[in-house]
Amino acid sequence: MTARAGTAAILLAGGRASRLGGIDKPMLEVDGRALLQRAVDAVSGCAPVLVVGPARAELDGTVTWVREHPPFAGPAAAIVAALAAAGSPDAAWTFVLAADLVDPASAVARLAAARAAMPDPGAGLCLADAEGRPQWLTGLYRTTALRRAAEGLADHGVDAPARALLSALHPAVVPASAREIRDIDTWDDALRAGAVLPAATITSAPTPKETS
């Protein structure tokens, strides 16, 4: 993937994964690579790349690790924390991606192509499902607009949903294929994606039957 001058990335990788028994969901592997690694690879060339969640030594690539306060305070708080950690970067645009996307490279390519095709992309754009529902955490947003929205959130976004922050930008909604917005929330999702746990953790992972 080509470098993206002037574009940053925020990857959200700090959730509880409660529907997966509390495993480290971003480290689930699809086609031999962890979901989080796939997300980092998808935004290769962006700077900075901020990963919100506990640091993982297994990750390849140059990233800045960030943690929302308190931990598990939700996606809005995670984005606010990442923006604070970034300081005042030169990046005019920022990808915001959940780290549980099955094919983040396709999502990033769709967003980049849509932005390039728009005469005026406004404050940003995000992908949408087949019913037209915005997928807030599969988006590309103008950094200044994202910062203004973050500054307007009460309590630094603690316990607020992503919609509370990102809907304020009124992003353009881009139709996407099922593959481009597919994520893993449940064991059924993981099985459909062919996801597996790394060998080091598989012995302690709950089975789908145990979590049903």
mmCIF file with all atom_site columns, N, CA, C and O in Angstrom, residues 4-38:
data_model
loop_
_atom_site.group_PDB
_atom_site.id
_atom_site.type_symbol
_atom_site.label_atom_id
_atom_site.label_alt_id
_atom_site.label_comp_id
_atom_site.label_asym_id
_atom_site.label_entity_id
_atom_site.label_seq_id
_atom_site.pdbx_PDB_ins_code
_atom_site.Cartn_x
_atom_site.Cartn_y
_atom_site.Cartn_z
_atom_site.occupancy
_atom_site.B_iso_or_equiv
_atom_site.pdbx_formal_charge
_atom_site.auth_seq_id
_atom_site.auth_comp_id
_atom_site.auth_asym_id
_atom_site.auth_atom_id
_atom_site.pdbx_PDB_model_num
ATOM 1   N N  . ARG A 1 4  ? 0.790   7.493   2.670  1.00 0.00 ? 4  ARG A N  1
ATOM 2   C CA . ARG A 1 4  ? -0.267  8.513   2.662  1.00 0.00 ? 4  ARG A CA 1
ATOM 3   C C  . ARG A 1 4  ? 0.230   9.732   3.414  1.00 0.00 ? 4  ARG A C  1
ATOM 4   O O  . ARG A 1 4  ? -0.007  9.853   4.619  1.00 0.00 ? 4  ARG A O  1
ATOM 5   N N  . ALA A 1 5  ? 0.900   10.591  2.699  1.00 0.00 ? 5  ALA A N  1
ATOM 6   C CA . ALA A 1 5  ? 1.395   11.805  3.340  1.00 0.00 ? 5  ALA A CA 1
ATOM 7   C C  . ALA A 1 5  ? 0.222   12.629  3.841  1.00 0.00 ? 5  ALA A C  1
ATOM 8   O O  . ALA A 1 5  ? -0.809  12.757  3.186  1.00 0.00 ? 5  ALA A O  1
ATOM 9   N N  . GLY A 1 6  ? 0.384   13.167  5.044  1.00 0.00 ? 6  GLY A N  1
ATOM 10  C CA . GLY A 1 6  ? -0.642  14.032  5.595  1.00 0.00 ? 6  GLY A CA 1
ATOM 11  C C  . GLY A 1 6  ? -1.839  13.302  6.178  1.00 0.00 ? 6  GLY A C  1
ATOM 12  O O  . GLY A 1 6  ? -2.886  13.913  6.385  1.00 0.00 ? 6  GLY A O  1
ATOM 13  N N  . THR A 1 7  ? -1.696  12.003  6.445  1.00 0.00 ? 7  THR A N  1
ATOM 14  C CA . THR A 1 7  ? -2.803  11.228  7.012  1.00 0.00 ? 7  THR A CA 1
ATOM 15  C C  . THR A 1 7  ? -2.316  10.458  8.234  1.00 0.00 ? 7  THR A C  1
ATOM 16  O O  . THR A 1 7  ? -1.287  9.794   8.186  1.00 0.00 ? 7  THR A O  1
ATOM 17  N N  . ALA A 1 8  ? -3.059  10.571  9.327  1.00 0.00 ? 8  ALA A N  1
ATOM 18  C CA . ALA A 1 8  ? -2.768  9.816   10.543 1.00 0.00 ? 8  ALA A CA 1
ATOM 19  C C  . ALA A 1 8  ? -3.752  8.655   10.644 1.00 0.00 ? 8  ALA A C  1
ATOM 20  O O  . ALA A 1 8  ? -4.646  8.499   9.806  1.00 0.00 ? 8  ALA A O  1
ATOM 21  N N  . ALA A 1 9  ? -3.578  7.827   11.675 1.00 0.00 ? 9  ALA A N  1
ATOM 22  C CA . ALA A 1 9  ? -4.506  6.713   11.890 1.00 0.00 ? 9  ALA A CA 1
ATOM 23  C C  . ALA A 1 9  ? -4.666  6.459   13.379 1.00 0.00 ? 9  ALA A C  1
ATOM 24  O O  . ALA A 1 9  ? -3.692  6.498   14.133 1.00 0.00 ? 9  ALA A O  1
ATOM 25  N N  . ILE A 1 10 ? -5.900  6.214   13.782 1.00 0.00 ? 10 ILE A N  1
ATOM 26  C CA . ILE A 1 10 ? -6.228  5.807   15.149 1.00 0.00 ? 10 ILE A CA 1
ATOM 27  C C  . ILE A 1 10 ? -6.874  4.436   15.064 1.00 0.00 ? 10 ILE A C  1
ATOM 28  O O  . ILE A 1 10 ? -7.893  4.263   14.383 1.00 0.00 ? 10 ILE A O  1
ATOM 29  N N  . LEU A 1 11 ? -6.273  3.459   15.732 1.00 0.00 ? 11 LEU A N  1
ATOM 30  C CA . LEU A 1 11 ? -6.778  2.089   15.739 1.00 0.00 ? 11 LEU A CA 1
ATOM 31  C C  . LEU A 1 11 ? -7.247  1.754   17.147 1.00 0.00 ? 11 LEU A C  1
ATOM 32  O O  . LEU A 1 11 ? -6.485  1.869   18.110 1.00 0.00 ? 11 LEU A O  1
ATOM 33  N N  . LEU A 1 12 ? -8.494  1.352   17.283 1.00 0.00 ? 12 LEU A N  1
ATOM 34  C CA . LEU A 1 12 ? -9.078  1.087   18.592 1.00 0.00 ? 12 LEU A CA 1
ATOM 35  C C  . LEU A 1 12 ? -8.958  -0.395  18.924 1.00 0.00 ? 12 LEU A C  1
ATOM 36  O O  . LEU A 1 12 ? -9.573  -1.237  18.264 1.00 0.00 ? 12 LEU A O  1
ATOM 37  N N  . ALA A 1 13 ? -8.153  -0.688  19.948 1.00 0.00 ? 13 ALA A N  1
ATOM 38  C CA . ALA A 1 13 ? -7.816  -2.084  20.264 1.00 0.00 ? 13 ALA A CA 1
ATOM 39  C C  . ALA A 1 13 ? -7.849  -2.339  21.762 1.00 0.00 ? 13 ALA A C  1
ATOM 40  O O  . ALA A 1 13 ? -7.047  -3.119  22.275 1.00 0.00 ? 13 ALA A O  1
ATOM 41  N N  . GLY A 1 14 ? -8.774  -1.686  22.477 1.00 0.00 ? 14 GLY A N  1
ATOM 42  C CA . GLY A 1 14 ? -8.752  -1.798  23.926 1.00 0.00 ? 14 GLY A CA 1
ATOM 43  C C  . GLY A 1 14 ? -10.050 -2.229  24.570 1.00 0.00 ? 14 GLY A C  1
ATOM 44  O O  . GLY A 1 14 ? -10.251 -1.997  25.761 1.00 0.00 ? 14 GLY A O  1
ATOM 45  N N  . GLY A 1 15 ? -10.941 -2.864  23.807 1.00 0.00 ? 15 GLY A N  1
ATOM 46  C CA . GLY A 1 15 ? -12.218 -3.263  24.379 1.00 0.00 ? 15 GLY A CA 1
ATOM 47  C C  . GLY A 1 15 ? -12.131 -4.505  25.251 1.00 0.00 ? 15 GLY A C  1
ATOM 48  O O  . GLY A 1 15 ? -11.096 -5.180  25.315 1.00 0.00 ? 15 GLY A O  1
ATOM 49  N N  . ARG A 1 16 ? -13.232 -4.834  25.891 1.00 0.00 ? 16 ARG A N  1
ATOM 50  C CA . ARG A 1 16 ? -13.264 -5.985  26.804 1.00 0.00 ? 16 ARG A CA 1
ATOM 51  C C  . ARG A 1 16 ? -13.484 -7.316  26.093 1.00 0.00 ? 16 ARG A C  1
ATOM 52  O O  . ARG A 1 16 ? -13.218 -8.380  26.660 1.00 0.00 ? 16 ARG A O  1
ATOM 53  N N  . ALA A 1 17 ? -14.018 -7.294  24.876 1.00 0.00 ? 17 ALA A N  1
ATOM 54  C CA . ALA A 1 17 ? -14.346 -8.533  24.151 1.00 0.00 ? 17 ALA A CA 1
ATOM 55  C C  . ALA A 1 17 ? -15.194 -9.463  25.009 1.00 0.00 ? 17 ALA A C  1
ATOM 56  O O  . ALA A 1 17 ? -14.966 -10.672 25.075 1.00 0.00 ? 17 ALA A O  1
ATOM 57  N N  . SER A 1 18 ? -16.199 -8.909  25.675 1.00 0.00 ? 18 SER A N  1
ATOM 58  C CA . SER A 1 18 ? -17.001 -9.689  26.611 1.00 0.00 ? 18 SER A CA 1
ATOM 59  C C  . SER A 1 18 ? -17.750 -10.826 25.920 1.00 0.00 ? 18 SER A C  1
ATOM 60  O O  . SER A 1 18 ? -17.970 -11.888 26.511 1.00 0.00 ? 18 SER A O  1
ATOM 61  N N  . ARG A 1 19 ? -18.159 -10.623 24.670 1.00 0.00 ? 19 ARG A N  1
ATOM 62  C CA . ARG A 1 19 ? -18.879 -11.690 23.965 1.00 0.00 ? 19 ARG A CA 1
ATOM 63  C C  . ARG A 1 19 ? -17.947 -12.788 23.468 1.00 0.00 ? 19 ARG A C  1
ATOM 64  O O  . ARG A 1 19 ? -18.393 -13.810 22.937 1.00 0.00 ? 19 ARG A O  1
ATOM 65  N N  . LEU A 1 20 ? -16.643 -12.571 23.640 1.00 0.00 ? 20 LEU A N  1
ATOM 66  C CA . LEU A 1 20 ? -15.642 -13.592 23.303 1.00 0.00 ? 20 LEU A CA 1
ATOM 67  C C  . LEU A 1 20 ? -14.928 -14.082 24.559 1.00 0.00 ? 20 LEU A C  1
ATOM 68  O O  . LEU A 1 20 ? -13.802 -14.576 24.490 1.00 0.00 ? 20 LEU A O  1
ATOM 69  N N  . GLY A 1 21 ? -15.581 -13.929 25.691 1.00 0.00 ? 21 GLY A N  1
ATOM 70  C CA . GLY A 1 21 ? -15.006 -14.441 26.925 1.00 0.00 ? 21 GLY A CA 1
ATOM 71  C C  . GLY A 1 21 ? -13.832 -13.649 27.444 1.00 0.00 ? 21 GLY A C  1
ATOM 72  O O  . GLY A 1 21 ? -13.059 -14.150 28.272 1.00 0.00 ? 21 GLY A O  1
ATOM 73  N N  . GLY A 1 22 ? -13.655 -12.415 26.952 1.00 0.00 ? 22 GLY A N  1
ATOM 74  C CA . GLY A 1 22 ? -12.582 -11.569 27.455 1.00 0.00 ? 22 GLY A CA 1
ATOM 75  C C  . GLY A 1 22 ? -11.212 -11.863 26.870 1.00 0.00 ? 22 GLY A C  1
ATOM 76  O O  . GLY A 1 22 ? -10.192 -11.406 27.399 1.00 0.00 ? 22 GLY A O  1
ATOM 77  N N  . ILE A 1 23 ? -11.143 -12.603 25.751 1.00 0.00 ? 23 ILE A N  1
ATOM 78  C CA . ILE A 1 23 ? -9.849  -12.859 25.119 1.00 0.00 ? 23 ILE A CA 1
ATOM 79  C C  . ILE A 1 23 ? -9.286  -11.563 24.536 1.00 0.00 ? 23 ILE A C  1
ATOM 80  O O  . ILE A 1 23 ? -9.983  -10.549 24.433 1.00 0.00 ? 23 ILE A O  1
ATOM 81  N N  . ASP A 1 24 ? -8.037  -11.592 24.151 1.00 0.00 ? 24 ASP A N  1
ATOM 82  C CA . ASP A 1 24 ? -7.414  -10.430 23.501 1.00 0.00 ? 24 ASP A CA 1
ATOM 83  C C  . ASP A 1 24 ? -7.827  -10.446 22.028 1.00 0.00 ? 24 ASP A C  1
ATOM 84  O O  . ASP A 1 24 ? -7.095  -10.921 21.162 1.00 0.00 ? 24 ASP A O  1
ATOM 85  N N  . LYS A 1 25 ? -9.016  -9.935  21.755 1.00 0.00 ? 25 LYS A N  1
ATOM 86  C CA . LYS A 1 25 ? -9.602  -10.063 20.427 1.00 0.00 ? 25 LYS A CA 1
ATOM 87  C C  . LYS A 1 25 ? -8.720  -9.535  19.303 1.00 0.00 ? 25 LYS A C  1
ATOM 88  O O  . LYS A 1 25 ? -8.628  -10.170 18.239 1.00 0.00 ? 25 LYS A O  1
ATOM 89  N N  . PRO A 1 26 ? -8.046  -8.379  19.451 1.00 0.00 ? 26 PRO A N  1
ATOM 90  C CA . PRO A 1 26 ? -7.222  -7.904  18.341 1.00 0.00 ? 26 PRO A CA 1
ATOM 91  C C  . PRO A 1 26 ? -6.085  -8.840  17.950 1.00 0.00 ? 26 PRO A C  1
ATOM 92  O O  . PRO A 1 26 ? -5.490  -8.667  16.881 1.00 0.00 ? 26 PRO A O  1
ATOM 93  N N  . MET A 1 27 ? -5.787  -9.837  18.810 1.00 0.00 ? 27 MET A N  1
ATOM 94  C CA . MET A 1 27 ? -4.727  -10.777 18.473 1.00 0.00 ? 27 MET A CA 1
ATOM 95  C C  . MET A 1 27 ? -5.258  -12.065 17.850 1.00 0.00 ? 27 MET A C  1
ATOM 96  O O  . MET A 1 27 ? -4.477  -12.989 17.575 1.00 0.00 ? 27 MET A O  1
ATOM 97  N N  . LEU A 1 28 ? -6.570  -12.145 17.619 1.00 0.00 ? 28 LEU A N  1
ATOM 98  C CA . LEU A 1 28 ? -7.087  -13.236 16.801 1.00 0.00 ? 28 LEU A CA 1
ATOM 99  C C  . LEU A 1 28 ? -6.432  -13.178 15.428 1.00 0.00 ? 28 LEU A C  1
ATOM 100 O O  . LEU A 1 28 ? -6.241  -12.096 14.863 1.00 0.00 ? 28 LEU A O  1
ATOM 101 N N  . GLU A 1 29 ? -6.095  -14.331 14.885 1.00 0.00 ? 29 GLU A N  1
ATOM 102 C CA . GLU A 1 29 ? -5.387  -14.371 13.609 1.00 0.00 ? 29 GLU A CA 1
ATOM 103 C C  . GLU A 1 29 ? -6.326  -14.766 12.471 1.00 0.00 ? 29 GLU A C  1
ATOM 104 O O  . GLU A 1 29 ? -7.115  -15.707 12.601 1.00 0.00 ? 29 GLU A O  1
ATOM 105 N N  . VAL A 1 30 ? -6.222  -14.043 11.380 1.00 0.00 ? 30 VAL A N  1
ATOM 106 C CA . VAL A 1 30 ? -6.925  -14.351 10.141 1.00 0.00 ? 30 VAL A CA 1
ATOM 107 C C  . VAL A 1 30 ? -5.869  -14.460 9.048  1.00 0.00 ? 30 VAL A C  1
ATOM 108 O O  . VAL A 1 30 ? -5.075  -13.535 8.851  1.00 0.00 ? 30 VAL A O  1
ATOM 109 N N  . ASP A 1 31 ? -5.835  -15.590 8.385  1.00 0.00 ? 31 ASP A N  1
ATOM 110 C CA . ASP A 1 31 ? -4.828  -15.837 7.347  1.00 0.00 ? 31 ASP A CA 1
ATOM 111 C C  . ASP A 1 31 ? -3.410  -15.611 7.874  1.00 0.00 ? 31 ASP A C  1
ATOM 112 O O  . ASP A 1 31 ? -2.548  -15.050 7.189  1.00 0.00 ? 31 ASP A O  1
ATOM 113 N N  . GLY A 1 32 ? -3.181  -16.035 9.123  1.00 0.00 ? 32 GLY A N  1
ATOM 114 C CA . GLY A 1 32 ? -1.835  -16.018 9.676  1.00 0.00 ? 32 GLY A CA 1
ATOM 115 C C  . GLY A 1 32 ? -1.377  -14.705 10.260 1.00 0.00 ? 32 GLY A C  1
ATOM 116 O O  . GLY A 1 32 ? -0.231  -14.601 10.723 1.00 0.00 ? 32 GLY A O  1
ATOM 117 N N  . ARG A 1 33 ? -2.237  -13.692 10.284 1.00 0.00 ? 33 ARG A N  1
ATOM 118 C CA . ARG A 1 33 ? -1.852  -12.406 10.871 1.00 0.00 ? 33 ARG A CA 1
ATOM 119 C C  . ARG A 1 33 ? -2.918  -11.966 11.862 1.00 0.00 ? 33 ARG A C  1
ATOM 120 O O  . ARG A 1 33 ? -4.114  -12.100 11.604 1.00 0.00 ? 33 ARG A O  1
ATOM 121 N N  . ALA A 1 34 ? -2.484  -11.386 12.982 1.00 0.00 ? 34 ALA A N  1
ATOM 122 C CA . ALA A 1 34 ? -3.427  -10.880 13.974 1.00 0.00 ? 34 ALA A CA 1
ATOM 123 C C  . ALA A 1 34 ? -4.268  -9.757  13.374 1.00 0.00 ? 34 ALA A C  1
ATOM 124 O O  . ALA A 1 34 ? -3.800  -8.995  12.507 1.00 0.00 ? 34 ALA A O  1
ATOM 125 N N  . LEU A 1 35 ? -5.507  -9.649  13.834 1.00 0.00 ? 35 LEU A N  1
ATOM 126 C CA . LEU A 1 35 ? -6.378  -8.575  13.361 1.00 0.00 ? 35 LEU A CA 1
ATOM 127 C C  . LEU A 1 35 ? -5.715  -7.209  13.521 1.00 0.00 ? 35 LEU A C  1
ATOM 128 O O  . LEU A 1 35 ? -5.780  -6.358  12.621 1.00 0.00 ? 35 LEU A O  1
ATOM 129 N N  . LEU A 1 36 ? -5.068  -6.987  14.662 1.00 0.00 ? 36 LEU A N  1
ATOM 130 C CA . LEU A 1 36 ? -4.418  -5.693  14.884 1.00 0.00 ? 36 LEU A CA 1
ATOM 131 C C  . LEU A 1 36 ? -3.268  -5.492  13.922 1.00 0.00 ? 36 LEU A C  1
ATOM 132 O O  . LEU A 1 36 ? -3.068  -4.381  13.399 1.00 0.00 ? 36 LEU A O  1
ATOM 133 N N  . GLN A 1 37 ? -2.495  -6.542  13.655 1.00 0.00 ? 37 GLN A N  1
ATOM 134 C CA . GLN A 1 37 ? -1.411  -6.417  12.681 1.00 0.00 ? 37 GLN A CA 1
ATOM 135 C C  . GLN A 1 37 ? -1.960  -6.081  11.299 1.00 0.00 ? 37 GLN A C  1
ATOM 136 O O  . GLN A 1 37 ? -1.384  -5.272  10.564 1.00 0.00 ? 37 GLN A O  1
ATOM 137 N N  . ARG A 1 38 ? -3.076  -6.691  10.957 1.00 0.00 ? 38 ARG A N  1
ATOM 138 C CA . ARG A 1 38 ? -3.690  -6.406  9.665  1.00 0.00 ? 38 ARG A CA 1
ATOM 139 C C  . ARG A 1 38 ? -4.113  -4.940  9.583  1.00 0.00 ? 38 ARG A C  1
ATOM 140 O O  . ARG A 1 38 ? -3.981  -4.297  8.532  1.00 0.00 ? 38 ARG A O  1
#
